[in-house]
Amino acid sequence: ILTGHKRLDLDPDRPSPEIAFVVRPRTGRVVRIYLLGGLAMGAAMFVCLVAFLAAIGAVTDVLGETDPGPFEGLGTRAAIAVAVASYFLFFISWGVLGQVFVTFPILRHLVETLEIEGGHRLVQVAQRARDTTADAEGFADALDVGAAI
């Protein structure tokens, strides 16, 4: 919607914009991307969940059979550490898989359906002249001068 409302008026006196973007996404394709992407994300997360549960069980079985002494309870602590790491890894993986299976395919579809009306006039677009003001731009803005005092 935002891209569809972008206009570039090279001549402000003209009643209509000279360059415009038109995006025509297909509803069926977007819904299919969401559904298939969601299923792929769910399947990948299920496989990861099974693997993490197996890892917790293996760590508990291997380290839980130690003799009493300095290593007593090491299996439980290791299982808790694996569970906490798995908890955080779940949310990181969910975000990454969302990007891979949903966001990027939708962006690809939007770019494939994007049309530029008046694209032959893009050669007229140029960078504006340099500002003549002498502000403290650039390196001076990057310094934290006086803010910490």
mmCIF file with all atom_site columns, C-alpha atoms in Angstrom:
data_model
loop_
_atom_site.group_PDB
_atom_site.id
_atom_site.type_symbol
_atom_site.label_atom_id
_atom_site.label_alt_id
_atom_site.label_comp_id
_atom_site.label_asym_id
_atom_site.label_entity_id
_atom_site.label_seq_id
_atom_site.pdbx_PDB_ins_code
_atom_site.Cartn_x
_atom_site.Cartn_y
_atom_site.Cartn_z
_atom_site.occupancy
_atom_site.B_iso_or_equiv
_atom_site.pdbx_formal_charge
_atom_site.auth_seq_id
_atom_site.auth_comp_id
_atom_site.auth_asym_id
_atom_site.auth_atom_id
_atom_site.pdbx_PDB_model_num
ATOM 1   C CA . ILE A 1 1   ? 0.000  0.000   0.000   1.00 0.00 ? 1   ILE A CA 1
ATOM 2   C CA . LEU A 1 2   ? 2.812  2.392   0.892   1.00 0.00 ? 2   LEU A CA 1
ATOM 3   C CA . THR A 1 3   ? 4.739  1.626   -2.279  1.00 0.00 ? 3   THR A CA 1
ATOM 4   C CA . GLY A 1 4   ? 1.595  2.057   -4.367  1.00 0.00 ? 4   GLY A CA 1
ATOM 5   C CA . HIS A 1 5   ? 1.207  5.631   -3.104  1.00 0.00 ? 5   HIS A CA 1
ATOM 6   C CA . LYS A 1 6   ? 4.761  6.768   -3.882  1.00 0.00 ? 6   LYS A CA 1
ATOM 7   C CA . ARG A 1 7   ? 4.974  9.349   -6.627  1.00 0.00 ? 7   ARG A CA 1
ATOM 8   C CA . LEU A 1 8   ? 7.809  11.318  -8.155  1.00 0.00 ? 8   LEU A CA 1
ATOM 9   C CA . ASP A 1 9   ? 6.749  14.632  -9.626  1.00 0.00 ? 9   ASP A CA 1
ATOM 10  C CA . LEU A 1 10  ? 9.534  15.993  -11.781 1.00 0.00 ? 10  LEU A CA 1
ATOM 11  C CA . ASP A 1 11  ? 7.329  18.887  -12.863 1.00 0.00 ? 11  ASP A CA 1
ATOM 12  C CA . PRO A 1 12  ? 5.120  20.122  -9.984  1.00 0.00 ? 12  PRO A CA 1
ATOM 13  C CA . ASP A 1 13  ? 2.954  22.095  -12.431 1.00 0.00 ? 13  ASP A CA 1
ATOM 14  C CA . ARG A 1 14  ? 1.696  18.887  -14.069 1.00 0.00 ? 14  ARG A CA 1
ATOM 15  C CA . PRO A 1 15  ? -1.621 17.588  -12.704 1.00 0.00 ? 15  PRO A CA 1
ATOM 16  C CA . SER A 1 16  ? -0.515 13.936  -12.650 1.00 0.00 ? 16  SER A CA 1
ATOM 17  C CA . PRO A 1 17  ? 2.735  12.372  -11.369 1.00 0.00 ? 17  PRO A CA 1
ATOM 18  C CA . GLU A 1 18  ? 5.342  11.517  -13.935 1.00 0.00 ? 18  GLU A CA 1
ATOM 19  C CA . ILE A 1 19  ? 6.741  8.434   -12.219 1.00 0.00 ? 19  ILE A CA 1
ATOM 20  C CA . ALA A 1 20  ? 4.649  6.097   -10.047 1.00 0.00 ? 20  ALA A CA 1
ATOM 21  C CA . PHE A 1 21  ? 4.981  2.629   -8.546  1.00 0.00 ? 21  PHE A CA 1
ATOM 22  C CA . VAL A 1 22  ? 2.213  0.073   -8.998  1.00 0.00 ? 22  VAL A CA 1
ATOM 23  C CA . VAL A 1 23  ? 2.194  -3.120  -6.946  1.00 0.00 ? 23  VAL A CA 1
ATOM 24  C CA . ARG A 1 24  ? -0.329 -5.841  -7.762  1.00 0.00 ? 24  ARG A CA 1
ATOM 25  C CA . PRO A 1 25  ? 0.194  -8.751  -5.365  1.00 0.00 ? 25  PRO A CA 1
ATOM 26  C CA . ARG A 1 26  ? -1.977 -11.799 -5.911  1.00 0.00 ? 26  ARG A CA 1
ATOM 27  C CA . THR A 1 27  ? -4.008 -12.698 -2.836  1.00 0.00 ? 27  THR A CA 1
ATOM 28  C CA . GLY A 1 28  ? -3.864 -16.435 -3.440  1.00 0.00 ? 28  GLY A CA 1
ATOM 29  C CA . ARG A 1 29  ? -0.093 -16.395 -3.706  1.00 0.00 ? 29  ARG A CA 1
ATOM 30  C CA . VAL A 1 30  ? 0.306  -14.358 -0.498  1.00 0.00 ? 30  VAL A CA 1
ATOM 31  C CA . VAL A 1 31  ? -2.040 -16.681 1.430   1.00 0.00 ? 31  VAL A CA 1
ATOM 32  C CA . ARG A 1 32  ? -0.194 -19.729 0.053   1.00 0.00 ? 32  ARG A CA 1
ATOM 33  C CA . ILE A 1 33  ? 3.153  -18.257 1.135   1.00 0.00 ? 33  ILE A CA 1
ATOM 34  C CA . TYR A 1 34  ? 1.809  -17.663 4.659   1.00 0.00 ? 34  TYR A CA 1
ATOM 35  C CA . LEU A 1 35  ? 0.278  -21.130 4.941   1.00 0.00 ? 35  LEU A CA 1
ATOM 36  C CA . LEU A 1 36  ? 3.182  -23.104 3.472   1.00 0.00 ? 36  LEU A CA 1
ATOM 37  C CA . GLY A 1 37  ? 5.722  -20.940 5.267   1.00 0.00 ? 37  GLY A CA 1
ATOM 38  C CA . GLY A 1 38  ? 3.917  -21.433 8.568   1.00 0.00 ? 38  GLY A CA 1
ATOM 39  C CA . LEU A 1 39  ? 3.788  -25.196 8.034   1.00 0.00 ? 39  LEU A CA 1
ATOM 40  C CA . ALA A 1 40  ? 7.499  -25.282 7.175   1.00 0.00 ? 40  ALA A CA 1
ATOM 41  C CA . MET A 1 41  ? 8.296  -23.221 10.268  1.00 0.00 ? 41  MET A CA 1
ATOM 42  C CA . GLY A 1 42  ? 6.186  -25.507 12.456  1.00 0.00 ? 42  GLY A CA 1
ATOM 43  C CA . ALA A 1 43  ? 7.777  -28.648 11.042  1.00 0.00 ? 43  ALA A CA 1
ATOM 44  C CA . ALA A 1 44  ? 11.303 -27.282 11.501  1.00 0.00 ? 44  ALA A CA 1
ATOM 45  C CA . MET A 1 45  ? 10.559 -26.195 15.055  1.00 0.00 ? 45  MET A CA 1
ATOM 46  C CA . PHE A 1 46  ? 9.016  -29.598 15.844  1.00 0.00 ? 46  PHE A CA 1
ATOM 47  C CA . VAL A 1 47  ? 12.169 -31.356 14.634  1.00 0.00 ? 47  VAL A CA 1
ATOM 48  C CA . CYS A 1 48  ? 14.280 -28.994 16.743  1.00 0.00 ? 48  CYS A CA 1
ATOM 49  C CA . LEU A 1 49  ? 12.061 -29.596 19.785  1.00 0.00 ? 49  LEU A CA 1
ATOM 50  C CA . VAL A 1 50  ? 12.413 -33.362 19.451  1.00 0.00 ? 50  VAL A CA 1
ATOM 51  C CA . ALA A 1 51  ? 16.198 -32.998 19.058  1.00 0.00 ? 51  ALA A CA 1
ATOM 52  C CA . PHE A 1 52  ? 16.459 -30.778 22.148  1.00 0.00 ? 52  PHE A CA 1
ATOM 53  C CA . LEU A 1 53  ? 14.331 -33.131 24.238  1.00 0.00 ? 53  LEU A CA 1
ATOM 54  C CA . ALA A 1 54  ? 16.542 -36.009 23.132  1.00 0.00 ? 54  ALA A CA 1
ATOM 55  C CA . ALA A 1 55  ? 19.641 -33.968 24.054  1.00 0.00 ? 55  ALA A CA 1
ATOM 56  C CA . ILE A 1 56  ? 18.254 -33.189 27.505  1.00 0.00 ? 56  ILE A CA 1
ATOM 57  C CA . GLY A 1 57  ? 17.442 -36.884 28.040  1.00 0.00 ? 57  GLY A CA 1
ATOM 58  C CA . ALA A 1 58  ? 20.880 -37.989 26.870  1.00 0.00 ? 58  ALA A CA 1
ATOM 59  C CA . VAL A 1 59  ? 22.681 -35.468 29.082  1.00 0.00 ? 59  VAL A CA 1
ATOM 60  C CA . THR A 1 60  ? 20.612 -36.509 32.099  1.00 0.00 ? 60  THR A CA 1
ATOM 61  C CA . ASP A 1 61  ? 21.200 -40.231 31.429  1.00 0.00 ? 61  ASP A CA 1
ATOM 62  C CA . VAL A 1 62  ? 24.949 -39.914 30.903  1.00 0.00 ? 62  VAL A CA 1
ATOM 63  C CA . LEU A 1 63  ? 25.739 -37.462 33.683  1.00 0.00 ? 63  LEU A CA 1
ATOM 64  C CA . GLY A 1 64  ? 23.085 -38.687 36.089  1.00 0.00 ? 64  GLY A CA 1
ATOM 65  C CA . GLU A 1 65  ? 24.957 -41.943 36.763  1.00 0.00 ? 65  GLU A CA 1
ATOM 66  C CA . THR A 1 66  ? 27.982 -40.328 38.413  1.00 0.00 ? 66  THR A CA 1
ATOM 67  C CA . ASP A 1 67  ? 29.159 -41.327 41.864  1.00 0.00 ? 67  ASP A CA 1
ATOM 68  C CA . PRO A 1 68  ? 28.365 -39.051 44.782  1.00 0.00 ? 68  PRO A CA 1
ATOM 69  C CA . GLY A 1 69  ? 30.999 -36.430 45.299  1.00 0.00 ? 69  GLY A CA 1
ATOM 70  C CA . PRO A 1 70  ? 31.937 -33.227 43.518  1.00 0.00 ? 70  PRO A CA 1
ATOM 71  C CA . PHE A 1 71  ? 29.992 -34.239 40.395  1.00 0.00 ? 71  PHE A CA 1
ATOM 72  C CA . GLU A 1 72  ? 26.766 -35.135 42.204  1.00 0.00 ? 72  GLU A CA 1
ATOM 73  C CA . GLY A 1 73  ? 23.738 -33.572 40.493  1.00 0.00 ? 73  GLY A CA 1
ATOM 74  C CA . LEU A 1 74  ? 25.748 -32.566 37.421  1.00 0.00 ? 74  LEU A CA 1
ATOM 75  C CA . GLY A 1 75  ? 23.222 -34.264 35.111  1.00 0.00 ? 75  GLY A CA 1
ATOM 76  C CA . THR A 1 76  ? 20.370 -32.146 36.478  1.00 0.00 ? 76  THR A CA 1
ATOM 77  C CA . ARG A 1 77  ? 22.338 -28.907 36.190  1.00 0.00 ? 77  ARG A CA 1
ATOM 78  C CA . ALA A 1 78  ? 23.441 -29.776 32.645  1.00 0.00 ? 78  ALA A CA 1
ATOM 79  C CA . ALA A 1 79  ? 19.842 -30.598 31.683  1.00 0.00 ? 79  ALA A CA 1
ATOM 80  C CA . ILE A 1 80  ? 18.688 -27.236 33.070  1.00 0.00 ? 80  ILE A CA 1
ATOM 81  C CA . ALA A 1 81  ? 21.444 -25.450 31.129  1.00 0.00 ? 81  ALA A CA 1
ATOM 82  C CA . VAL A 1 82  ? 20.436 -27.220 27.901  1.00 0.00 ? 82  VAL A CA 1
ATOM 83  C CA . ALA A 1 83  ? 16.765 -26.382 28.565  1.00 0.00 ? 83  ALA A CA 1
ATOM 84  C CA . VAL A 1 84  ? 17.515 -22.671 29.114  1.00 0.00 ? 84  VAL A CA 1
ATOM 85  C CA . ALA A 1 85  ? 19.699 -22.523 25.983  1.00 0.00 ? 85  ALA A CA 1
ATOM 86  C CA . SER A 1 86  ? 16.942 -24.299 24.038  1.00 0.00 ? 86  SER A CA 1
ATOM 87  C CA . TYR A 1 87  ? 14.381 -21.767 25.251  1.00 0.00 ? 87  TYR A CA 1
ATOM 88  C CA . PHE A 1 88  ? 16.358 -18.843 23.854  1.00 0.00 ? 88  PHE A CA 1
ATOM 89  C CA . LEU A 1 89  ? 17.326 -20.744 20.715  1.00 0.00 ? 89  LEU A CA 1
ATOM 90  C CA . PHE A 1 90  ? 13.635 -21.445 20.051  1.00 0.00 ? 90  PHE A CA 1
ATOM 91  C CA . PHE A 1 91  ? 12.781 -17.742 19.775  1.00 0.00 ? 91  PHE A CA 1
ATOM 92  C CA . ILE A 1 92  ? 15.857 -16.927 17.716  1.00 0.00 ? 92  ILE A CA 1
ATOM 93  C CA . SER A 1 93  ? 15.096 -19.817 15.361  1.00 0.00 ? 93  SER A CA 1
ATOM 94  C CA . TRP A 1 94  ? 11.440 -18.795 15.076  1.00 0.00 ? 94  TRP A CA 1
ATOM 95  C CA . GLY A 1 95  ? 12.471 -15.301 13.960  1.00 0.00 ? 95  GLY A CA 1
ATOM 96  C CA . VAL A 1 96  ? 15.006 -16.613 11.461  1.00 0.00 ? 96  VAL A CA 1
ATOM 97  C CA . LEU A 1 97  ? 12.608 -19.171 10.014  1.00 0.00 ? 97  LEU A CA 1
ATOM 98  C CA . GLY A 1 98  ? 9.921  -16.488 9.743   1.00 0.00 ? 98  GLY A CA 1
ATOM 99  C CA . GLN A 1 99  ? 12.273 -14.394 7.648   1.00 0.00 ? 99  GLN A CA 1
ATOM 100 C CA . VAL A 1 100 ? 13.269 -17.337 5.452   1.00 0.00 ? 100 VAL A CA 1
ATOM 101 C CA . PHE A 1 101 ? 9.864  -18.940 4.879   1.00 0.00 ? 101 PHE A CA 1
ATOM 102 C CA . VAL A 1 102 ? 7.436  -15.981 5.060   1.00 0.00 ? 102 VAL A CA 1
ATOM 103 C CA . THR A 1 103 ? 8.940  -12.488 4.879   1.00 0.00 ? 103 THR A CA 1
ATOM 104 C CA . PHE A 1 104 ? 11.463 -12.967 2.075   1.00 0.00 ? 104 PHE A CA 1
ATOM 105 C CA . PRO A 1 105 ? 9.106  -14.942 -0.210  1.00 0.00 ? 105 PRO A CA 1
ATOM 106 C CA . ILE A 1 106 ? 6.442  -12.250 0.202   1.00 0.00 ? 106 ILE A CA 1
ATOM 107 C CA . LEU A 1 107 ? 8.975  -9.517  -0.576  1.00 0.00 ? 107 LEU A CA 1
ATOM 108 C CA . ARG A 1 108 ? 10.089 -11.488 -3.634  1.00 0.00 ? 108 ARG A CA 1
ATOM 109 C CA . HIS A 1 109 ? 6.470  -11.739 -4.789  1.00 0.00 ? 109 HIS A CA 1
ATOM 110 C CA . LEU A 1 110 ? 5.916  -8.011  -4.270  1.00 0.00 ? 110 LEU A CA 1
ATOM 111 C CA . VAL A 1 111 ? 9.044  -7.150  -6.239  1.00 0.00 ? 111 VAL A CA 1
ATOM 112 C CA . GLU A 1 112 ? 7.989  -9.503  -9.043  1.00 0.00 ? 112 GLU A CA 1
ATOM 113 C CA . THR A 1 113 ? 4.632  -7.708  -9.325  1.00 0.00 ? 113 THR A CA 1
ATOM 114 C CA . LEU A 1 114 ? 6.061  -4.175  -9.038  1.00 0.00 ? 114 LEU A CA 1
ATOM 115 C CA . GLU A 1 115 ? 5.715  -1.961  -12.091 1.00 0.00 ? 115 GLU A CA 1
ATOM 116 C CA . ILE A 1 116 ? 7.156  1.517   -12.597 1.00 0.00 ? 116 ILE A CA 1
ATOM 117 C CA . GLU A 1 117 ? 4.907  3.775   -14.616 1.00 0.00 ? 117 GLU A CA 1
ATOM 118 C CA . GLY A 1 118 ? 6.870  6.402   -16.503 1.00 0.00 ? 118 GLY A CA 1
ATOM 119 C CA . GLY A 1 119 ? 10.132 4.544   -15.973 1.00 0.00 ? 119 GLY A CA 1
ATOM 120 C CA . HIS A 1 120 ? 11.620 6.075   -19.110 1.00 0.00 ? 120 HIS A CA 1
ATOM 121 C CA . ARG A 1 121 ? 11.787 9.375   -17.187 1.00 0.00 ? 121 ARG A CA 1
ATOM 122 C CA . LEU A 1 122 ? 14.103 7.992   -14.504 1.00 0.00 ? 122 LEU A CA 1
ATOM 123 C CA . VAL A 1 123 ? 17.054 9.330   -16.520 1.00 0.00 ? 123 VAL A CA 1
ATOM 124 C CA . GLN A 1 124 ? 15.898 12.844  -15.551 1.00 0.00 ? 124 GLN A CA 1
ATOM 125 C CA . VAL A 1 125 ? 16.362 12.145  -11.833 1.00 0.00 ? 125 VAL A CA 1
ATOM 126 C CA . ALA A 1 126 ? 19.551 13.698  -10.469 1.00 0.00 ? 126 ALA A CA 1
ATOM 127 C CA . GLN A 1 127 ? 21.097 14.515  -7.136  1.00 0.00 ? 127 GLN A CA 1
ATOM 128 C CA . ARG A 1 128 ? 20.328 17.991  -5.868  1.00 0.00 ? 128 ARG A CA 1
ATOM 129 C CA . ALA A 1 129 ? 23.044 20.570  -5.327  1.00 0.00 ? 129 ALA A CA 1
ATOM 130 C CA . ARG A 1 130 ? 25.125 20.505  -2.162  1.00 0.00 ? 130 ARG A CA 1
ATOM 131 C CA . ASP A 1 131 ? 23.870 22.513  0.810   1.00 0.00 ? 131 ASP A CA 1
ATOM 132 C CA . THR A 1 132 ? 26.035 25.531  1.528   1.00 0.00 ? 132 THR A CA 1
ATOM 133 C CA . THR A 1 133 ? 25.349 25.640  5.273   1.00 0.00 ? 133 THR A CA 1
ATOM 134 C CA . ALA A 1 134 ? 28.315 25.024  7.542   1.00 0.00 ? 134 ALA A CA 1
ATOM 135 C CA . ASP A 1 135 ? 26.776 22.828  10.205  1.00 0.00 ? 135 ASP A CA 1
ATOM 136 C CA . ALA A 1 136 ? 28.734 20.466  12.391  1.00 0.00 ? 136 ALA A CA 1
ATOM 137 C CA . GLU A 1 137 ? 27.814 17.488  10.254  1.00 0.00 ? 137 GLU A CA 1
ATOM 138 C CA . GLY A 1 138 ? 29.711 14.288  9.832   1.00 0.00 ? 138 GLY A CA 1
ATOM 139 C CA . PHE A 1 139 ? 32.515 13.442  12.226  1.00 0.00 ? 139 PHE A CA 1
ATOM 140 C CA . ALA A 1 140 ? 31.556 16.023  14.844  1.00 0.00 ? 140 ALA A CA 1
ATOM 141 C CA . ASP A 1 141 ? 28.049 14.572  15.129  1.00 0.00 ? 141 ASP A CA 1
ATOM 142 C CA . ALA A 1 142 ? 29.533 11.142  15.826  1.00 0.00 ? 142 ALA A CA 1
ATOM 143 C CA . LEU A 1 143 ? 31.423 12.399  18.882  1.00 0.00 ? 143 LEU A CA 1
ATOM 144 C CA . ASP A 1 144 ? 29.794 12.406  22.298  1.00 0.00 ? 144 ASP A CA 1
ATOM 145 C CA . VAL A 1 145 ? 31.072 15.848  23.228  1.00 0.00 ? 145 VAL A CA 1
ATOM 146 C CA . GLY A 1 146 ? 29.722 17.087  26.540  1.00 0.00 ? 146 GLY A CA 1
ATOM 147 C CA . ALA A 1 147 ? 26.887 14.602  26.823  1.00 0.00 ? 147 ALA A CA 1
ATOM 148 C CA . ALA A 1 148 ? 28.564 12.587  29.569  1.00 0.00 ? 148 ALA A CA 1
ATOM 149 C CA . ILE A 1 149 ? 29.398 15.595  31.766  1.00 0.00 ? 149 ILE A CA 1
#
